Amino acid sequence: MPELPEVEALRGFLAEHLVGHEIVRVLPVAISVLKTYDPQVTALEGRPVTAVTRHGKFLDIDADGLHLITHLARAGWLQWRDRLPDGPPKPGKGPLALRVALETGEGFDLTEAGTTKKLAVYVAQHPGDVPGVARLGPDPLADTFDEAAFAALLDSERRQIKGALRDQKLIAGIGNAYSDEILHAARMSPFKRAATLTPDDIHTLYEALRATLTDAVARSHGVAAGRLKSEKKSGLRVHGRTGEPCPVCGDTIREVSFSDSSLQYCPTCQTGGKPLADRRMSRLLK
């Protein structure tokens, strides 16, 4: 799933390739991807792109005051094409969901792999008209997101810190992968309760959060859209690396699986050497 660093890289890539160009055609292939009907997607046609911004994991293409906003969800992606194929795309069972064409003949496709379809596209007069954008918490890389603001967000939290970091209404843009990376960098158990964090814990976690996301954004900067997935994977230290040695201490990276996701962590770095039990098998070890 694309998270803040990858979406920020896509934003930069699209800003370079779209701004100043006119959208001449928007072609939905999978109608289910459209989550709004007024304004219609055809209202974007004939408008120049004036800006590309990001709201958490949402991409926002501003076409002279009308916004094409997309959330790539778990299996969605954006594929840039220097030359779009001639003729309209044919509806079918393939991954193509929507195509946007420019007056230059360039454009991009929104695609989604797999059978679970959650890719979402909105056309809105204002980003706040999109419910998911309206509910977003603060951006963790914003200048206003300092340690005091982070501490205030966690002050009334009773959840495990892993779940709190992933909650888009609390903090925008962090998903499963980077929450694992942040907690590993902070040497903190994913199941530690936010309410139990000391001021020193909050300082350590805040520094890990900012450093992890800043470094990931820097690695992704300037990377072409088609290479961002591999760039993300290459930079991850624990997430998706079950059974591999921890790059810090050499212990074996372990996993806890859930019904639709999993997390990875290092016992030595994060849980005092104690493995966490897989919830599918038994209760959590305390």
Short mmCIF file of C-alpha atoms in Angstrom, two decimals:
data_model
loop_
_atom_site.label_atom_id
_atom_site.label_comp_id
_atom_site.label_asym_id
_atom_site.label_seq_id
_atom_site.Cartn_x
_atom_site.Cartn_y
_atom_site.Cartn_z
CA MET A 1 0.00 0.00 0.00
CA PRO A 2 1.42 3.41 -0.90
CA GLU A 3 1.96 5.50 2.22
CA LEU A 4 3.00 9.09 2.83
CA PRO A 5 6.53 8.88 1.32
CA GLU A 6 5.39 7.17 -1.90
CA VAL A 7 2.35 9.43 -2.31
CA GLU A 8 4.56 12.47 -1.72
CA ALA A 9 6.93 11.20 -4.43
CA LEU A 10 3.99 10.67 -6.79
CA ARG A 11 2.84 14.21 -6.00
CA GLY A 12 6.23 15.61 -6.97
CA PHE A 13 6.38 13.49 -10.11
CA LEU A 14 2.91 14.52 -11.23
CA ALA A 15 3.51 18.18 -10.41
CA GLU A 16 6.48 18.09 -12.79
CA HIS A 17 4.60 16.28 -15.55
CA LEU A 18 1.06 17.66 -15.26
CA VAL A 19 1.13 21.30 -14.16
CA GLY A 20 0.57 23.63 -17.11
CA HIS A 21 -0.93 20.92 -19.31
CA GLU A 22 -4.56 20.48 -20.26
CA ILE A 23 -6.63 17.43 -19.41
CA VAL A 24 -8.36 16.45 -22.65
CA ARG A 25 -9.94 13.18 -21.62
CA VAL A 26 -10.85 11.30 -18.43
CA LEU A 27 -11.90 7.75 -19.18
CA PRO A 28 -13.30 5.59 -16.35
CA VAL A 29 -12.89 1.91 -17.16
CA ALA A 30 -14.11 0.47 -13.87
CA ILE A 31 -17.15 2.56 -12.93
CA SER A 32 -16.97 1.30 -9.34
CA VAL A 33 -13.80 3.36 -8.83
CA LEU A 34 -15.81 6.60 -9.04
CA LYS A 35 -17.12 7.60 -5.63
CA THR A 36 -18.74 10.89 -6.73
CA TYR A 37 -21.10 11.73 -9.59
CA ASP A 38 -21.47 15.51 -9.29
CA PRO A 39 -19.38 17.08 -10.75
CA GLN A 40 -18.91 14.39 -13.39
CA VAL A 41 -15.40 13.38 -14.42
CA THR A 42 -15.98 14.94 -17.84
CA ALA A 43 -16.05 18.35 -16.11
CA LEU A 44 -12.26 18.02 -15.81
CA GLU A 45 -11.82 17.93 -19.58
CA GLY A 46 -10.55 21.12 -21.15
CA ARG A 47 -9.08 22.36 -17.86
CA PRO A 48 -5.36 23.00 -17.23
CA VAL A 49 -3.68 21.38 -14.25
CA THR A 50 -2.65 24.15 -11.88
CA ALA A 51 -1.31 22.20 -8.89
CA VAL A 52 -0.79 18.74 -7.44
CA THR A 53 -0.99 18.33 -3.67
CA ARG A 54 -1.21 15.57 -1.08
CA HIS A 55 -3.55 15.03 1.87
CA GLY A 56 -2.24 12.09 3.90
CA LYS A 57 -2.39 9.20 1.41
CA PHE A 58 -4.73 11.08 -0.96
CA LEU A 59 -3.41 12.58 -4.22
CA ASP A 60 -5.09 15.82 -5.31
CA ILE A 61 -4.82 17.06 -8.91
CA ASP A 62 -6.16 20.60 -9.10
CA ALA A 63 -7.53 21.30 -12.57
CA ASP A 64 -8.18 25.05 -12.43
CA GLY A 65 -10.26 24.81 -9.26
CA LEU A 66 -11.81 21.37 -9.81
CA HIS A 67 -10.09 18.55 -7.94
CA LEU A 68 -9.43 15.00 -9.10
CA ILE A 69 -8.63 13.20 -5.86
CA THR A 70 -7.59 9.58 -5.56
CA HIS A 71 -6.79 7.13 -2.80
CA LEU A 72 -4.75 4.20 -4.09
CA ALA A 73 -5.76 1.90 -1.21
CA ARG A 74 -3.93 -1.40 -0.80
CA ALA A 75 -3.46 -2.53 -4.39
CA GLY A 76 -3.92 0.60 -6.47
CA TRP A 77 -1.17 2.33 -8.41
CA LEU A 78 -0.51 5.12 -10.87
CA GLN A 79 1.30 4.31 -14.11
CA TRP A 80 2.66 7.20 -16.14
CA ARG A 81 2.69 6.84 -19.92
CA ASP A 82 4.81 9.02 -22.20
CA ARG A 83 2.42 8.04 -24.99
CA LEU A 84 -1.06 6.74 -24.31
CA PRO A 85 -2.44 4.01 -26.59
CA ASP A 86 -4.68 5.15 -29.42
CA GLY A 87 -8.39 4.68 -28.92
CA PRO A 88 -10.37 4.32 -25.71
CA PRO A 89 -9.48 1.50 -23.30
CA LYS A 90 -11.77 -1.51 -23.35
CA PRO A 91 -13.62 -2.45 -20.16
CA GLY A 92 -12.73 -5.90 -18.93
CA LYS A 93 -11.24 -7.88 -16.09
CA GLY A 94 -7.81 -6.25 -16.27
CA PRO A 95 -6.31 -3.92 -13.67
CA LEU A 96 -7.00 -0.65 -15.54
CA ALA A 97 -9.54 1.47 -13.63
CA LEU A 98 -9.22 5.01 -15.06
CA ARG A 99 -7.18 6.85 -17.68
CA VAL A 100 -6.32 10.56 -17.82
CA ALA A 101 -5.03 11.99 -21.12
CA LEU A 102 -3.22 15.30 -21.72
CA GLU A 103 -3.11 17.42 -24.85
CA THR A 104 0.50 16.27 -25.36
CA GLY A 105 -0.52 12.62 -25.82
CA GLU A 106 0.95 11.80 -22.41
CA GLY A 107 -1.10 10.76 -19.41
CA PHE A 108 -1.52 8.22 -16.68
CA ASP A 109 -3.51 5.13 -15.78
CA LEU A 110 -4.89 4.26 -12.38
CA THR A 111 -4.74 0.50 -11.92
CA GLU A 112 -5.69 -1.94 -9.21
CA ALA A 113 -4.53 -5.53 -8.84
CA GLY A 114 -6.42 -8.34 -7.15
CA THR A 115 -10.10 -8.99 -6.59
CA THR A 116 -10.67 -6.68 -3.61
CA LYS A 117 -11.41 -3.32 -5.21
CA LYS A 118 -10.88 -0.32 -2.93
CA LEU A 119 -9.22 2.17 -5.26
CA ALA A 120 -11.24 5.38 -4.97
CA VAL A 121 -11.53 8.42 -7.26
CA TYR A 122 -13.42 11.61 -6.44
CA VAL A 123 -14.17 14.80 -8.36
CA ALA A 124 -14.80 17.66 -5.95
CA GLN A 125 -15.03 21.41 -5.79
CA HIS A 126 -12.95 21.36 -2.61
CA PRO A 127 -10.75 18.61 -1.04
CA GLY A 128 -12.75 18.87 2.18
CA ASP A 129 -15.80 17.61 0.29
CA VAL A 130 -14.19 14.17 0.26
CA PRO A 131 -15.09 12.47 3.57
CA GLY A 132 -11.76 10.68 3.93
CA VAL A 133 -9.84 13.93 3.48
CA ALA A 134 -12.13 15.83 5.85
CA ARG A 135 -11.46 13.28 8.61
CA LEU A 136 -7.66 13.34 8.33
CA GLY A 137 -5.49 14.17 11.30
CA PRO A 138 -2.40 16.40 11.00
CA ASP A 139 0.37 15.66 8.54
CA PRO A 140 3.37 14.29 10.49
CA LEU A 141 5.86 16.18 8.31
CA ALA A 142 4.14 19.55 8.64
CA ASP A 143 6.14 22.30 10.36
CA THR A 144 3.37 22.60 12.96
CA PHE A 145 3.63 18.92 13.90
CA ASP A 146 6.15 19.32 16.70
CA GLU A 147 6.77 17.08 19.70
CA ALA A 148 4.23 18.93 21.82
CA ALA A 149 1.54 18.40 19.18
CA PHE A 150 2.41 14.70 18.98
CA ALA A 151 2.26 14.33 22.76
CA ALA A 152 -1.14 16.04 22.82
CA LEU A 153 -2.52 13.59 20.26
CA LEU A 154 -1.40 10.61 22.36
CA ASP A 155 -2.47 12.08 25.68
CA SER A 156 -5.92 10.48 25.70
CA GLU A 157 -5.05 7.36 23.69
CA ARG A 158 -5.73 3.97 25.25
CA ARG A 159 -4.86 1.88 22.22
CA GLN A 160 -1.69 0.00 21.40
CA ILE A 161 0.77 2.39 19.80
CA LYS A 162 0.85 0.46 16.51
CA GLY A 163 -2.88 1.05 15.99
CA ALA A 164 -2.64 4.69 17.02
CA LEU A 165 0.10 5.42 14.48
CA ARG A 166 -1.99 3.87 11.69
CA ASP A 167 -5.18 5.77 12.52
CA GLN A 168 -5.62 8.33 9.74
CA LYS A 169 -7.95 10.41 11.90
CA LEU A 170 -5.14 10.77 14.44
CA ILE A 171 -2.11 11.18 12.13
CA ALA A 172 -2.39 11.30 8.34
CA GLY A 173 -0.30 9.16 6.02
CA ILE A 174 1.29 6.40 8.12
CA GLY A 175 0.29 2.84 7.26
CA ASN A 176 1.28 -0.67 8.16
CA ALA A 177 4.80 -0.61 6.74
CA TYR A 178 6.07 2.69 8.12
CA SER A 179 4.47 2.15 11.53
CA ASP A 180 6.59 -1.02 11.76
CA GLU A 181 9.66 0.94 10.68
CA ILE A 182 9.03 3.79 13.13
CA LEU A 183 8.55 1.43 16.07
CA HIS A 184 11.69 -0.50 15.19
CA ALA A 185 13.68 2.74 15.02
CA ALA A 186 12.22 3.74 18.41
CA ARG A 187 13.01 0.27 19.85
CA MET A 188 9.40 0.04 21.03
CA SER A 189 6.95 -2.86 21.11
CA PRO A 190 4.05 -2.47 18.67
CA PHE A 191 1.70 -3.51 21.47
CA LYS A 192 2.85 -1.00 24.03
CA ARG A 193 -0.12 1.03 25.23
CA ALA A 194 0.00 4.69 24.22
CA ALA A 195 -1.29 5.66 27.65
CA THR A 196 1.82 4.17 29.28
CA LEU A 197 4.32 6.23 27.28
CA THR A 198 6.61 8.40 29.38
CA PRO A 199 7.86 11.80 28.19
CA ASP A 200 11.13 10.11 27.22
CA ASP A 201 9.18 7.46 25.24
CA ILE A 202 7.24 10.16 23.41
CA HIS A 203 10.45 12.03 22.59
CA THR A 204 12.08 8.86 21.24
CA LEU A 205 9.00 7.90 19.22
CA TYR A 206 8.60 11.39 17.79
CA GLU A 207 12.23 11.52 16.68
CA ALA A 208 11.91 8.06 15.11
CA LEU A 209 8.70 9.06 13.32
CA ARG A 210 10.13 12.22 11.83
CA ALA A 211 13.46 10.62 10.87
CA THR A 212 11.87 7.52 9.31
CA LEU A 213 9.41 9.48 7.18
CA THR A 214 11.90 12.20 6.24
CA ASP A 215 14.47 9.63 5.13
CA ALA A 216 11.86 7.70 3.12
CA VAL A 217 10.68 10.86 1.38
CA ALA A 218 14.28 11.76 0.55
CA ARG A 219 14.95 8.29 -0.90
CA SER A 220 11.81 8.50 -3.03
CA HIS A 221 12.38 12.03 -4.27
CA GLY A 222 12.83 12.13 -8.03
CA VAL A 223 12.19 8.39 -8.45
CA ALA A 224 9.97 7.62 -11.44
CA ALA A 225 6.46 6.41 -10.60
CA GLY A 226 7.16 2.92 -11.95
CA ARG A 227 10.11 2.39 -9.59
CA LEU A 228 8.61 3.67 -6.34
CA LYS A 229 7.34 0.29 -5.14
CA SER A 230 10.77 -1.33 -5.39
CA GLU A 231 12.38 1.74 -3.81
CA LYS A 232 10.04 1.50 -0.84
CA LYS A 233 10.74 -2.21 -0.34
CA SER A 234 14.51 -1.76 -0.55
CA GLY A 235 14.46 0.84 2.22
CA LEU A 236 12.43 -1.16 4.75
CA ARG A 237 14.41 -2.67 7.62
CA VAL A 238 11.82 -4.92 9.28
CA HIS A 239 8.47 -4.69 7.51
CA GLY A 240 8.00 -7.56 5.07
CA ARG A 241 11.26 -9.18 6.21
CA THR A 242 10.04 -12.03 8.40
CA GLY A 243 12.80 -14.58 9.00
CA GLU A 244 15.61 -12.25 7.96
CA PRO A 245 18.24 -10.93 10.39
CA CYS A 246 17.59 -7.58 12.02
CA PRO A 247 19.98 -5.02 10.47
CA VAL A 248 20.68 -3.58 13.94
CA CYS A 249 21.23 -6.60 16.21
CA GLY A 250 21.10 -9.67 13.96
CA ASP A 251 18.15 -11.32 15.73
CA THR A 252 15.52 -12.96 13.53
CA ILE A 253 12.68 -10.66 12.53
CA ARG A 254 9.34 -12.09 13.62
CA GLU A 255 5.75 -11.60 12.54
CA VAL A 256 2.29 -11.31 14.07
CA SER A 257 -0.53 -12.06 11.63
CA PHE A 258 -4.08 -10.77 11.63
CA SER A 259 -7.05 -11.56 9.41
CA ASP A 260 -6.04 -9.16 6.64
CA SER A 261 -2.55 -7.92 7.52
CA SER A 262 0.59 -8.63 9.49
CA LEU A 263 3.28 -6.75 11.33
CA GLN A 264 6.99 -7.41 11.70
CA TYR A 265 9.31 -6.57 14.60
CA CYS A 266 12.63 -7.48 16.18
CA PRO A 267 12.35 -9.16 19.62
CA THR A 268 15.79 -8.04 20.78
CA CYS A 269 15.36 -4.41 19.71
CA GLN A 270 11.71 -3.98 20.62
CA THR A 271 10.35 -6.46 23.18
CA GLY A 272 13.26 -7.28 25.47
CA GLY A 273 13.93 -10.53 23.62
CA LYS A 274 10.40 -11.84 24.20
CA PRO A 275 8.50 -12.93 21.07
CA LEU A 276 4.92 -11.81 20.69
CA ALA A 277 2.43 -14.61 20.15
CA ASP A 278 0.55 -14.75 16.88
CA ARG A 279 -3.03 -13.76 17.66
CA ARG A 280 -4.31 -16.52 15.42
CA MET A 281 -2.67 -19.09 17.65
CA SER A 282 -2.82 -17.78 21.18
CA ARG A 283 -3.12 -14.74 23.35
CA LEU A 284 -0.48 -12.02 23.28
CA LEU A 285 2.45 -12.57 25.55
CA LYS A 286 2.51 -9.81 28.13
#
